[in-house]
Amino acid sequence: MKKLIKPCFFILIILFVIIFLNRNNENIGDNVLSEESIIRFEEDLKEGKEIIPSNYLTPKKDYHNKANMIGMKCSNIIEKAVNKVLQKLLDSIDN
């Protein structure tokens, strides 16, 4: 039984750490203009059209899916469990 529990627990901890570290990652290059947007912008400038910057930015992609949501739920459950265990451990050390 211990041979089965230890690897599962180890895998869960590794998954928790990976998801925890990546949950607030954002792509820095989201608002970079593409070549097509630059050409369209320059043409609109030459024609004297009103320039609205948001018309030239590419929309952000939504990366949320079922796997991501399940991973975040599991991560939150593991986080709460680890916090409780650590709190009890620190309380027992304090006493």
Short mmCIF file of C-alpha atoms in Angstrom, two decimals:
data_model
loop_
_atom_site.label_atom_id
_atom_site.label_comp_id
_atom_site.label_asym_id
_atom_site.label_seq_id
_atom_site.Cartn_x
_atom_site.Cartn_y
_atom_site.Cartn_z
CA MET A 1 0.00 0.00 0.00
CA LYS A 2 2.84 2.40 0.84
CA LYS A 3 4.41 1.65 -2.54
CA LEU A 4 1.27 3.00 -4.19
CA ILE A 5 0.62 5.99 -1.94
CA LYS A 6 4.10 7.53 -2.03
CA PRO A 7 4.35 7.86 -5.85
CA CYS A 8 0.77 9.17 -6.10
CA PHE A 9 1.42 11.74 -3.40
CA PHE A 10 4.71 12.75 -5.06
CA ILE A 11 2.98 13.17 -8.44
CA LEU A 12 0.21 15.26 -6.86
CA ILE A 13 2.76 17.55 -5.22
CA ILE A 14 4.64 18.02 -8.50
CA LEU A 15 1.38 18.78 -10.36
CA PHE A 16 0.39 21.24 -7.65
CA VAL A 17 3.69 23.08 -7.88
CA ILE A 18 3.52 23.27 -11.69
CA ILE A 19 -0.05 24.57 -11.73
CA PHE A 20 0.61 26.95 -8.83
CA LEU A 21 3.60 28.52 -10.56
CA ASN A 22 1.83 28.84 -13.92
CA ARG A 23 -1.55 30.14 -12.81
CA ASN A 24 -0.54 33.80 -12.99
CA ASN A 25 1.68 33.60 -16.03
CA GLU A 26 0.72 35.93 -18.83
CA ASN A 27 2.17 36.27 -22.28
CA ILE A 28 4.03 39.57 -22.47
CA GLY A 29 3.72 39.83 -26.25
CA ASP A 30 -0.09 39.91 -26.39
CA ASN A 31 -0.35 43.52 -27.53
CA VAL A 32 2.29 43.46 -30.26
CA LEU A 33 1.16 44.70 -33.65
CA SER A 34 1.32 42.24 -36.53
CA GLU A 35 2.70 43.20 -39.94
CA GLU A 36 -0.83 43.34 -41.36
CA SER A 37 -1.93 45.68 -38.57
CA ILE A 38 1.00 48.00 -39.19
CA ILE A 39 0.24 48.16 -42.93
CA ARG A 40 -3.45 48.83 -42.24
CA PHE A 41 -2.49 51.55 -39.72
CA GLU A 42 -0.17 53.26 -42.23
CA GLU A 43 -2.83 53.15 -44.95
CA ASP A 44 -5.41 54.66 -42.61
CA LEU A 45 -2.96 57.42 -41.72
CA LYS A 46 -2.37 58.23 -45.39
CA GLU A 47 -6.12 58.32 -46.05
CA GLY A 48 -6.73 60.57 -43.03
CA LYS A 49 -9.10 58.17 -41.27
CA GLU A 50 -9.74 58.40 -37.54
CA ILE A 51 -7.22 56.26 -35.69
CA ILE A 52 -8.54 54.02 -32.90
CA PRO A 53 -5.63 51.99 -31.46
CA SER A 54 -7.79 49.04 -30.41
CA ASN A 55 -8.70 48.40 -34.07
CA TYR A 56 -5.13 47.37 -34.82
CA LEU A 57 -4.48 45.05 -31.87
CA THR A 58 -5.08 41.33 -32.20
CA PRO A 59 -7.64 39.99 -29.69
CA LYS A 60 -6.34 37.94 -26.77
CA LYS A 61 -6.81 34.20 -27.03
CA ASP A 62 -8.80 32.50 -24.30
CA TYR A 63 -6.86 29.50 -23.05
CA HIS A 64 -9.41 28.37 -20.47
CA ASN A 65 -10.65 24.85 -21.06
CA LYS A 66 -11.94 21.92 -19.03
CA ALA A 67 -8.47 20.52 -18.33
CA ASN A 68 -7.30 23.89 -17.04
CA MET A 69 -10.35 24.27 -14.80
CA ILE A 70 -9.97 20.74 -13.39
CA GLY A 71 -6.29 21.38 -12.76
CA MET A 72 -7.03 24.63 -10.94
CA LYS A 73 -9.69 22.95 -8.77
CA CYS A 74 -7.29 20.13 -7.87
CA SER A 75 -4.59 22.68 -7.17
CA ASN A 76 -6.86 24.62 -4.83
CA ILE A 77 -7.85 21.46 -2.96
CA ILE A 78 -4.22 20.40 -2.58
CA GLU A 79 -3.25 23.91 -1.50
CA LYS A 80 -5.89 23.92 1.25
CA ALA A 81 -4.84 20.44 2.45
CA VAL A 82 -1.15 21.37 2.53
CA ASN A 83 -1.95 24.60 4.39
CA LYS A 84 -3.95 22.68 7.03
CA VAL A 85 -1.20 20.08 7.47
CA LEU A 86 1.50 22.73 7.77
CA GLN A 87 -0.62 24.76 10.19
CA LYS A 88 -1.15 21.70 12.42
CA LEU A 89 2.55 20.87 12.19
CA LEU A 90 3.55 24.39 13.19
CA ASP A 91 1.00 24.42 16.00
CA SER A 92 2.39 21.15 17.37
CA ILE A 93 5.94 22.52 17.18
CA ASP A 94 4.85 25.71 18.93
CA ASN A 95 3.35 23.76 21.84
#
